[in-house]
PDB file of C-alpha atoms in Angstrom:
ATOM      1  CA  MET A   1      36.674  28.810 -13.564  1.00 48.00           C
ATOM      2  CA  ARG A   2      33.484  31.239 -14.192  1.00 52.00           C
ATOM      3  CA  PHE A   3      31.592  27.964 -14.733  1.00 49.00           C
ATOM      4  CA  ALA A   4      33.230  25.543 -12.266  1.00 51.00           C
ATOM      5  CA  ARG A   5      32.349  27.755  -9.735  1.00 52.00           C
ATOM      6  CA  THR A   6      28.379  28.145 -10.829  1.00 51.00           C
ATOM      7  CA  GLY A   7      28.253  24.298 -11.590  1.00 51.00           C
ATOM      8  CA  LEU A   8      28.932  23.976  -7.585  1.00 45.00           C
ATOM      9  CA  LEU A   9      27.302  26.595  -6.211  1.00 46.00           C
ATOM     10  CA  ALA A  10      24.408  24.799  -8.516  1.00 48.00           C
ATOM     11  CA  LEU A  11      25.291  21.415  -6.653  1.00 47.00           C
ATOM     12  CA  ALA A  12      24.962  22.951  -3.211  1.00 49.00           C
ATOM     13  CA  VAL A  13      21.486  24.768  -3.886  1.00 49.00           C
ATOM     14  CA  LEU A  14      19.775  21.775  -5.354  1.00 49.00           C
ATOM     15  CA  PRO A  15      19.864  18.900  -2.472  1.00 52.00           C
ATOM     16  CA  GLY A  16      17.138  22.000  -0.667  1.00 53.00           C
ATOM     17  CA  CYS A  17      15.194  22.441  -3.754  1.00 60.00           C
ATOM     18  CA  ASN A  18      14.819  18.576  -3.722  1.00 75.00           C
ATOM     19  CA  ALA A  19      13.458  18.244  -0.428  1.00 64.00           C
ATOM     20  CA  ALA A  20      11.393  21.066  -0.820  1.00 71.00           C
ATOM     21  CA  HIS A  21       9.776  19.407  -3.519  1.00 69.00           C
ATOM     22  CA  ARG A  22       9.294  15.978  -1.664  1.00 75.00           C
ATOM     23  CA  LEU A  23       7.766  18.483   0.778  1.00 72.00           C
ATOM     24  CA  GLU A  24       5.319  19.837  -2.012  1.00 82.00           C
ATOM     25  CA  VAL A  25       4.601  16.505  -3.517  1.00 82.00           C
ATOM     26  CA  ARG A  26       3.701  15.058  -0.214  1.00 84.00           C
ATOM     27  CA  GLU A  27       1.664  17.823   0.580  1.00 87.00           C
ATOM     28  CA  GLY A  28      -0.303  17.935  -2.706  1.00 89.00           C
ATOM     29  CA  ARG A  29      -0.569  14.004  -1.811  1.00 90.00           C
ATOM     30  CA  ASP A  30      -2.224  14.221   1.451  1.00 92.00           C
ATOM     31  CA  LYS A  31      -4.230  16.902   0.272  1.00 94.00           C
ATOM     32  CA  ALA A  32      -5.532  15.287  -1.979  1.00 95.00           C
ATOM     33  CA  GLY A  33      -6.126  12.118  -0.237  1.00 95.00           C
ATOM     34  CA  LEU A  34      -7.933  13.993   2.344  1.00 97.00           C
ATOM     35  CA  ALA A  35     -10.518  15.583  -0.535  1.00 96.00           C
ATOM     36  CA  GLU A  36     -10.995  11.868  -1.417  1.00 97.00           C
ATOM     37  CA  ALA A  37     -11.586  10.377   2.234  1.00 97.00           C
ATOM     38  CA  SER A  38     -13.880  13.457   3.026  1.00 96.00           C
ATOM     39  CA  GLY A  39     -15.889  13.198   0.279  1.00 96.00           C
ATOM     40  CA  GLU A  40     -16.581   9.277   0.529  1.00 97.00           C
ATOM     41  CA  TYR A  41     -17.134  10.290   4.277  1.00 96.00           C
ATOM     42  CA  TRP A  42     -20.129  12.645   3.445  1.00 95.00           C
ATOM     43  CA  LYS A  43     -21.087  10.409   0.315  1.00 96.00           C
ATOM     44  CA  GLY A  44     -22.029   7.727   2.796  1.00 95.00           C
ATOM     45  CA  VAL A  45     -23.432  10.175   5.332  1.00 93.00           C
ATOM     46  CA  ARG A  46     -25.728  11.861   2.239  1.00 93.00           C
ATOM     47  CA  TRP A  47     -26.910   8.561   1.364  1.00 94.00           C
ATOM     48  CA  ASN A  48     -27.101   6.809   4.778  1.00 91.00           C
ATOM     49  CA  ASP A  49     -24.374   4.620   4.121  1.00 94.00           C
ATOM     50  CA  VAL A  50     -23.570   3.738   7.737  1.00 93.00           C
ATOM     51  CA  ALA A  51     -20.739   1.262   6.936  1.00 95.00           C
ATOM     52  CA  VAL A  52     -18.840   3.457   4.239  1.00 96.00           C
ATOM     53  CA  ALA A  53     -19.080   6.416   6.574  1.00 95.00           C
ATOM     54  CA  SER A  54     -17.845   4.540   9.774  1.00 94.00           C
ATOM     55  CA  LYS A  55     -14.576   3.757   7.941  1.00 95.00           C
ATOM     56  CA  PHE A  56     -13.478   7.318   8.800  1.00 96.00           C
ATOM     57  CA  LEU A  57     -13.955   7.601  12.404  1.00 94.00           C
ATOM     58  CA  ALA A  58     -11.614   5.876  14.825  1.00 89.00           C
ATOM     59  CA  SER A  59     -13.560   4.972  17.636  1.00 89.00           C
ATOM     60  CA  ALA A  60     -16.261   2.668  17.839  1.00 92.00           C
ATOM     61  CA  ASP A  61     -18.509   5.172  19.710  1.00 91.00           C
ATOM     62  CA  ASP A  62     -18.161   7.552  17.351  1.00 91.00           C
ATOM     63  CA  GLN A  63     -19.735   5.059  14.789  1.00 93.00           C
ATOM     64  CA  LEU A  64     -22.380   3.853  16.963  1.00 92.00           C
ATOM     65  CA  ALA A  65     -23.159   7.833  17.182  1.00 90.00           C
ATOM     66  CA  LEU A  66     -23.451   8.416  13.625  1.00 91.00           C
ATOM     67  CA  ALA A  67     -25.628   5.214  13.096  1.00 92.00           C
ATOM     68  CA  ARG A  68     -27.811   6.324  15.295  1.00 90.00           C
ATOM     69  CA  VAL A  69     -27.741   9.931  13.459  1.00 88.00           C
ATOM     70  CA  LEU A  70     -28.318   8.476  10.416  1.00 88.00           C
ATOM     71  CA  ALA A  71     -30.742   6.024  11.477  1.00 88.00           C
ATOM     72  CA  SER A  72     -33.163   8.841  12.303  1.00 83.00           C
ATOM     73  CA  PRO A  73     -36.662   9.125  11.097  1.00 81.00           C
ATOM     74  CA  VAL A  74     -36.238  13.038  11.648  1.00 85.00           C
ATOM     75  CA  LEU A  75     -33.484  14.175   9.602  1.00 86.00           C
ATOM     76  CA  ARG A  76     -32.824  14.168   6.152  1.00 88.00           C
ATOM     77  CA  ILE A  77     -29.786  15.304   4.145  1.00 90.00           C
ATOM     78  CA  SER A  78     -30.676  16.539   0.554  1.00 91.00           C
ATOM     79  CA  ASP A  79     -27.057  17.874  -0.588  1.00 95.00           C
ATOM     80  CA  VAL A  80     -23.637  17.494   0.681  1.00 95.00           C
ATOM     81  CA  LYS A  81     -20.270  19.434  -1.045  1.00 96.00           C
ATOM     82  CA  VAL A  82     -17.016  19.659   0.050  1.00 96.00           C
ATOM     83  CA  LEU A  83     -16.332  23.445  -0.637  1.00 97.00           C
ATOM     84  CA  GLN A  84     -12.855  23.252   0.300  1.00 97.00           C
ATOM     85  CA  VAL A  85      -9.619  21.168   1.661  1.00 97.00           C
ATOM     86  CA  ALA A  86      -6.674  22.179   3.128  1.00 96.00           C
ATOM     87  CA  VAL A  87      -3.758  20.653   5.273  1.00 95.00           C
ATOM     88  CA  ASP A  88      -1.468  21.804   7.779  1.00 91.00           C
ATOM     89  CA  PRO A  89       2.307  20.994   8.184  1.00 88.00           C
ATOM     90  CA  GLU A  90       3.362  17.799   9.030  1.00 82.00           C
ATOM     91  CA  LEU A  91       3.384  17.005  12.303  1.00 82.00           C
ATOM     92  CA  VAL A  92       6.061  14.268  12.105  1.00 73.00           C
ATOM     93  CA  ASP A  93       8.803  13.458   9.840  1.00 69.00           C
ATOM     94  CA  PRO A  94       8.228  10.632   7.342  1.00 64.00           C
ATOM     95  CA  LYS A  95      11.376   9.151   7.975  1.00 69.00           C
ATOM     96  CA  THR A  96      11.180   8.432  11.602  1.00 72.00           C
ATOM     97  CA  ARG A  97       8.534   5.748  10.462  1.00 68.00           C
ATOM     98  CA  PRO A  98       6.298   6.944  12.989  1.00 64.00           C
ATOM     99  CA  GLU A  99       3.918   3.953  14.816  1.00 71.00           C
ATOM    100  CA  PRO A 100       1.117   3.645  12.638  1.00 65.00           C
ATOM    101  CA  THR A 101      -1.579   5.648  15.305  1.00 66.00           C
ATOM    102  CA  VAL A 102       0.443   8.366  15.551  1.00 71.00           C
ATOM    103  CA  THR A 103      -0.811  11.685  13.879  1.00 74.00           C
ATOM    104  CA  ARG A 104       1.284  12.720  10.836  1.00 85.00           C
ATOM    105  CA  ARG A 105      -0.965  15.121   9.669  1.00 90.00           C
ATOM    106  CA  GLU A 106      -4.201  17.604  10.481  1.00 94.00           C
ATOM    107  CA  GLY A 107      -6.513  18.932   7.652  1.00 96.00           C
ATOM    108  CA  VAL A 108      -9.599  20.993   7.710  1.00 96.00           C
ATOM    109  CA  ILE A 109     -12.497  21.026   4.994  1.00 97.00           C
ATOM    110  CA  LEU A 110     -15.116  23.475   4.290  1.00 96.00           C
ATOM    111  CA  VAL A 111     -18.119  21.059   3.462  1.00 95.00           C
ATOM    112  CA  ARG A 112     -21.971  22.884   2.141  1.00 96.00           C
ATOM    113  CA  VAL A 113     -24.637  20.725   3.857  1.00 94.00           C
ATOM    114  CA  GLU A 114     -28.192  21.135   2.830  1.00 94.00           C
ATOM    115  CA  TRP A 115     -30.648  19.645   5.168  1.00 91.00           C
ATOM    116  CA  TYR A 116     -34.287  19.406   6.350  1.00 90.00           C
ATOM    117  CA  GLU A 117     -36.822  17.596   9.011  1.00 88.00           C
ATOM    118  CA  VAL A 118     -39.214  15.356   7.719  1.00 86.00           C
ATOM    119  CA  ALA A 119     -42.000  17.342   9.886  1.00 86.00           C
ATOM    120  CA  GLY A 120     -40.487  20.732   9.038  1.00 84.00           C
ATOM    121  CA  THR A 121     -41.269  22.787   5.905  1.00 83.00           C
ATOM    122  CA  ARG A 122     -37.667  24.526   5.600  1.00 90.00           C
ATOM    123  CA  VAL A 123     -34.634  23.445   4.256  1.00 92.00           C
ATOM    124  CA  VAL A 124     -31.374  24.473   5.592  1.00 93.00           C
ATOM    125  CA  VAL A 125     -28.166  25.520   4.188  1.00 95.00           C
ATOM    126  CA  GLU A 126     -25.219  25.037   6.516  1.00 94.00           C
ATOM    127  CA  SER A 127     -21.501  25.567   5.820  1.00 95.00           C
ATOM    128  CA  VAL A 128     -19.515  23.141   8.285  1.00 92.00           C
ATOM    129  CA  GLU A 129     -16.029  23.299   9.373  1.00 94.00           C
ATOM    130  CA  GLN A 130     -14.762  19.830  10.402  1.00 95.00           C
ATOM    131  CA  ARG A 131     -10.916  18.464  11.228  1.00 94.00           C
ATOM    132  CA  TRP A 132      -9.248  15.583   9.966  1.00 96.00           C
ATOM    133  CA  ARG A 133      -6.278  13.485  11.210  1.00 93.00           C
ATOM    134  CA  MET A 134      -3.833  11.556   9.289  1.00 92.00           C
ATOM    135  CA  ASP A 135      -2.362   8.744  10.912  1.00 87.00           C
ATOM    136  CA  GLY A 136      -0.359   5.743   9.841  1.00 82.00           C
ATOM    137  CA  THR A 137      -3.636   3.634   8.563  1.00 86.00           C
ATOM    138  CA  GLY A 138      -5.704   6.942   6.485  1.00 92.00           C
ATOM    139  CA  TRP A 139      -7.413  10.024   7.371  1.00 95.00           C
ATOM    140  CA  THR A 140     -10.205  10.375  10.027  1.00 94.00           C
ATOM    141  CA  VAL A 141     -12.653  12.655  10.972  1.00 94.00           C
ATOM    142  CA  ASP A 142     -11.443  14.464  14.337  1.00 92.00           C
ATOM    143  CA  THR A 143     -14.073  13.691  16.796  1.00 88.00           C
ATOM    144  CA  THR A 144     -12.158  15.406  19.408  1.00 85.00           C
ATOM    145  CA  ARG A 145     -12.442  18.792  17.054  1.00 83.00           C
ATOM    146  CA  SER A 146     -14.921  18.013  15.194  1.00 80.00           C
ATOM    147  CA  PRO A 147     -17.574  16.399  17.626  1.00 81.00           C
ATOM    148  CA  LEU A 148     -20.485  14.781  16.500  1.00 78.00           C
ATOM    149  CA  ASP A 149     -23.644  16.490  17.381  1.00 76.00           C
ATOM    150  CA  ALA A 150     -26.648  14.150  19.094  1.00 69.00           C
ATOM    151  CA  ASP A 151     -28.996  14.988  16.122  1.00 72.00           C
ATOM    152  CA  ARG A 152     -26.631  15.487  13.203  1.00 74.00           C
ATOM    153  CA  PRO A 153     -23.102  14.019  11.877  1.00 71.00           C
ATOM    154  CA  TRP A 154     -21.321  16.975  12.120  1.00 71.00           C
TER     155      TRP A 154
END
């Protein structure tokens, strides 16, 4: 009798554990996806590859602004390193099958950017926090919360 009650208790607890595990797995997968997307974006920015970096900007205006900044003869980026990646809790239950344009999760990265102006003599190292959002198509830079600067792509 004692074993039967223990078995029933274990069966009652398992569904909750399974849901928590699935949530952790999705969070880990989304965090890894953000790390990969932000790494690819910043690699594109670092090497002035507009085609690569633009994939992570949702609006055509932002893509054009990035192209202008990367074409600038004034600014050069000498090194970029993504230091931290964090994802916020899911905003939409994935079981509801939201529209592809609905933001499902947001995240933030901390990136170290080393840059210089061609006419200048000093190298500047900055740590920049950048917000990202994930919808049904993948991760993109959230330019409403992390707007592109007119002179710099961060």
